[in-house]
Amino acid sequence: MEAVKVGLLGLGTVGCGVVRVLARNDEEIARRAGRAIRIVRAASRDLSVSRDCDLSGIALTNRAQDVVDDPEIDIVVELIGGTTIAYEMVMRAIDQGKHVVTANKALIALYGNEIFARASEQGVTVAFEAAVGGGIPIIKAIREALAGNTIEWLAGIINGTGNFILSEMRDKGRDFEDVLSEAQSLGYAEADPTFDVEGIDAAHKLTILASIAFGIPLQYERVYTEGITRITREDVTYAAELGYRIKHLGIARRRDSGIELRVHPTLIPHRRLIANVDGVMNAVLVRADAVGSTLYYGPGAGAEPTASAVVADLVDVTRALTVDPNNRVPHLAFHPDSLIDLQVLPIGEAVTAYYLRLRAQDRPGVLADITRILGDLSISIEAVLQRQPAEEATDASIVIITAAVREANMDEAIRRIEALETTADHVTRIRLENLS
Ligand code: NDP
Ligand code: HSE
């Protein structure tokens, strides 16, 4: 059978990874797909740059539309990134009846509803396994392998760069900026690395996971997002003393009143498997009613791990080329007319435990004032750690772990604690999840 012809947009970290993996494993891939998969044309901005992959036999251009418009091409692989040219090219490909594979989570999170609607009209598939969790087949697992379950919640370390930074800072005492530069040179970081460290990339990915887990439209703008830039070594140390690790998590939880969608640093008991996921590795823990808890682990970024997911999508799309479009796996796991608009809860309605750290005068009654405020707001204390002031200093450090509480109550408690004359600075708060 004739090879499926692929047009590649982008020859950067992932694009070159795809070229290498397809070339190295071409026979295995053809045995699985039922026919060979060949990249025949590729685009990048600058054709004079030397690439980390063998481009012989591939026609090159610096005009992305030349690839998309090439009538020979069956599947367009978008690995440019961003939401401008990538959006234009994906829509252009769909309008020409071409299938699309992309690793672009920003594009799917922001424009996925529109893209999938257009793809359905045109009877084509837009596959995006690489958009979440790099090489972990998490989209396929949730969309297909857990199709018999009602999913209750999921929590994931879903940004490789952020996890790499936190792990290196904790284990080797390295500086934030230094580790971020290394993540960039290893090809893990986004073109704009604030997407990684401010939680935006994780929020894009959580948007996608929540949609396929709960059958809701993609709604990135409703995700509460905090990054990792405010985590201090002091908090990492206190958390460890109390038996926790700080991880940057994306959490989606179904509650009776709606859905929690939040991305933020989180204390997790150190004995949980997910608390021990370090470096560029990602992991997603999914709690579903029939199967219970399942954990998906693997490299969350990097050229060939991501290429692994892109190529798997190419194989899936190739296999489905002859399948009636109405009988393909729906883009967002649920049939488009069965998506439901569950309410996304405001962050004040989230329910979680907390780690609080504050500085307070080292004199009798101070701790009692703080515990009374918490008690008045029905916030139970699970643990307290107090460190006496260092020589010549007057303030003690107090760390408190609370039981789960509505966030709005905690906001009020913090407001009252910060207003006490005996407390200094502001109260540091980090949410805590037991994930049990
Ligand atoms: P890179 O920046 O390494 O590569 C982007 C490529 O797009 C470059 O080859 C660039 O050309 C090309 N490009 C940019 N603008 C144009 C244009 N106007 N026309 C044609 N080509 C253009 O990005 P990555 O490979 O890291 O990421 C690609 C996508 O994959 C992004 O959406 C990213 O979020 C996603 N992703 C990345 C992962 C990773 O580990 N890196 C993991 C999972 C997803 P040139 O090289 O000439 O500048
Ligand atoms: N910048 C992303 C990360 C790439 O570090 O996780 C993978 O999506």
CSV table of N, CA and C in Angstrom, one decimal, residues 8-59:
chain,number,residue,atom,x,y,z
A,8,LEU,N,5.4,18.4,7.7
A,8,LEU,CA,5.8,18.8,9.0
A,8,LEU,C,6.0,20.3,9.1
A,9,LEU,N,5.3,20.9,10.1
A,9,LEU,CA,5.5,22.3,10.3
A,9,LEU,C,6.4,22.5,11.6
A,10,GLY,N,7.6,22.9,11.5
A,10,GLY,CA,8.5,23.1,12.6
A,10,GLY,C,9.6,22.0,12.7
A,11,LEU,N,10.8,22.5,12.7
A,11,LEU,CA,11.9,21.5,12.8
A,11,LEU,C,12.8,21.8,14.0
A,12,GLY,N,12.1,22.2,15.1
A,12,GLY,CA,12.8,22.5,16.3
A,12,GLY,C,13.0,21.2,17.2
A,13,THR,N,13.0,21.3,18.5
A,13,THR,CA,13.2,20.2,19.4
A,13,THR,C,12.3,19.0,19.0
A,14,VAL,N,11.0,19.2,19.0
A,14,VAL,CA,10.1,18.1,18.7
A,14,VAL,C,10.0,17.7,17.3
A,15,GLY,N,10.0,18.7,16.4
A,15,GLY,CA,10.0,18.4,14.9
A,15,GLY,C,11.2,17.5,14.6
A,16,CYS,N,12.4,17.8,15.0
A,16,CYS,CA,13.5,17.0,14.7
A,16,CYS,C,13.4,15.6,15.4
A,17,GLY,N,12.9,15.6,16.6
A,17,GLY,CA,12.6,14.3,17.3
A,17,GLY,C,11.7,13.4,16.4
A,18,VAL,N,10.7,14.0,15.8
A,18,VAL,CA,9.8,13.2,15.0
A,18,VAL,C,10.5,12.7,13.8
A,19,VAL,N,11.3,13.5,13.1
A,19,VAL,CA,12.0,13.0,12.0
A,19,VAL,C,12.9,11.8,12.3
A,20,ARG,N,13.6,11.9,13.4
A,20,ARG,CA,14.5,10.9,13.9
A,20,ARG,C,13.7,9.6,14.2
A,21,VAL,N,12.7,9.7,15.0
A,21,VAL,CA,11.9,8.5,15.4
A,21,VAL,C,11.3,7.8,14.2
A,22,LEU,N,10.7,8.6,13.3
A,22,LEU,CA,10.1,8.0,12.1
A,22,LEU,C,11.1,7.3,11.3
A,23,ALA,N,12.3,7.9,11.2
A,23,ALA,CA,13.3,7.2,10.3
A,23,ALA,C,13.9,6.0,11.0
A,24,ARG,N,14.1,6.1,12.3
A,24,ARG,CA,14.8,4.9,13.0
A,24,ARG,C,13.8,3.7,13.1
A,25,ASN,N,12.5,4.0,13.3
A,25,ASN,CA,11.6,2.9,13.6
A,25,ASN,C,10.6,2.7,12.4
A,26,ASP,N,11.1,3.1,11.2
A,26,ASP,CA,10.1,3.1,10.1
A,26,ASP,C,9.4,1.7,9.9
A,27,GLU,N,10.2,0.6,10.1
A,27,GLU,CA,9.6,-0.7,9.8
A,27,GLU,C,8.6,-1.1,10.8
A,28,GLU,N,9.0,-0.9,12.1
A,28,GLU,CA,8.1,-1.2,13.2
A,28,GLU,C,6.8,-0.4,13.1
A,29,ILE,N,7.0,0.9,12.7
A,29,ILE,CA,5.8,1.8,12.6
A,29,ILE,C,4.9,1.3,11.4
A,30,ALA,N,5.5,0.9,10.3
A,30,ALA,CA,4.7,0.5,9.2
A,30,ALA,C,4.0,-0.8,9.5
A,31,ARG,N,4.6,-1.7,10.3
A,31,ARG,CA,4.0,-3.0,10.7
A,31,ARG,C,2.7,-2.7,11.5
A,32,ARG,N,2.8,-1.6,12.3
A,32,ARG,CA,1.7,-1.3,13.2
A,32,ARG,C,0.6,-0.5,12.4
A,33,ALA,N,1.0,0.4,11.6
A,33,ALA,CA,0.0,1.3,10.9
A,33,ALA,C,-0.6,0.6,9.7
A,34,GLY,N,0.1,-0.4,9.2
A,34,GLY,CA,-0.5,-1.1,8.0
A,34,GLY,C,0.1,-0.5,6.8
A,35,ARG,N,0.8,0.6,6.9
A,35,ARG,CA,1.5,1.2,5.7
A,35,ARG,C,2.6,2.1,6.2
A,36,ALA,N,3.5,2.5,5.3
A,36,ALA,CA,4.6,3.3,5.7
A,36,ALA,C,4.1,4.8,6.0
A,37,ILE,N,4.8,5.5,6.9
A,37,ILE,CA,4.4,6.9,7.1
A,37,ILE,C,5.7,7.7,6.7
A,38,ARG,N,5.6,8.6,5.8
A,38,ARG,CA,6.7,9.4,5.3
A,38,ARG,C,6.5,10.9,5.4
A,39,ILE,N,7.5,11.5,5.9
A,39,ILE,CA,7.5,13.0,5.8
A,39,ILE,C,8.0,13.4,4.5
A,40,VAL,N,7.2,14.1,3.7
A,40,VAL,CA,7.6,14.5,2.4
A,40,VAL,C,8.0,16.0,2.3
A,41,ARG,N,7.5,16.8,3.2
A,41,ARG,CA,7.8,18.2,3.1
A,41,ARG,C,7.8,18.8,4.5
A,42,ALA,N,8.7,19.7,4.7
A,42,ALA,CA,8.7,20.3,6.1
A,42,ALA,C,9.0,21.8,6.0
A,43,ALA,N,8.6,22.5,7.0
A,43,ALA,CA,8.8,24.0,7.0
A,43,ALA,C,9.5,24.4,8.3
A,44,SER,N,10.4,25.3,8.2
A,44,SER,CA,10.9,26.0,9.4
A,44,SER,C,11.2,27.5,9.0
A,45,ARG,N,11.4,28.3,10.0
A,45,ARG,CA,11.6,29.7,9.7
A,45,ARG,C,12.9,30.0,8.9
A,46,ASP,N,14.0,29.4,9.4
A,46,ASP,CA,15.3,29.7,8.9
A,46,ASP,C,15.9,28.4,8.3
A,47,LEU,N,16.0,28.4,7.0
A,47,LEU,CA,16.5,27.1,6.3
A,47,LEU,C,18.0,27.0,6.4
A,48,SER,N,18.7,28.0,6.9
A,48,SER,CA,20.2,27.9,6.9
A,48,SER,C,20.7,27.3,8.2
A,49,VAL,N,19.8,27.1,9.2
A,49,VAL,CA,20.2,26.5,10.5
A,49,VAL,C,20.5,25.0,10.3
A,50,SER,N,21.6,24.5,10.9
A,50,SER,CA,21.8,23.1,10.8
A,50,SER,C,20.9,22.4,11.8
A,51,ARG,N,20.3,21.3,11.4
A,51,ARG,CA,19.3,20.6,12.3
A,51,ARG,C,19.9,19.3,12.9
A,52,ASP,N,19.3,18.9,14.0
A,52,ASP,CA,19.8,17.7,14.7
A,52,ASP,C,19.1,16.5,14.1
A,53,CYS,N,18.8,16.5,12.8
A,53,CYS,CA,18.1,15.3,12.2
A,53,CYS,C,18.4,15.3,10.7
A,54,ASP,N,18.3,14.1,10.1
A,54,ASP,CA,18.6,14.0,8.7
A,54,ASP,C,17.4,14.3,7.9
A,55,LEU,N,17.6,15.4,7.1
A,55,LEU,CA,16.4,15.9,6.3
A,55,LEU,C,16.5,15.4,4.9
A,56,SER,N,17.4,14.5,4.6
A,56,SER,CA,17.4,14.1,3.2
A,56,SER,C,16.1,13.5,2.7
A,57,GLY,N,15.7,13.8,1.5
A,57,GLY,CA,14.5,13.2,1.0
A,57,GLY,C,13.2,14.0,1.4
A,58,ILE,N,13.4,15.1,2.2
A,58,ILE,CA,12.3,15.9,2.6
A,58,ILE,C,12.4,17.3,1.9
A,59,ALA,N,11.4,17.7,1.2
A,59,ALA,CA,11.5,19.0,0.6
A,59,ALA,C,11.3,20.1,1.6
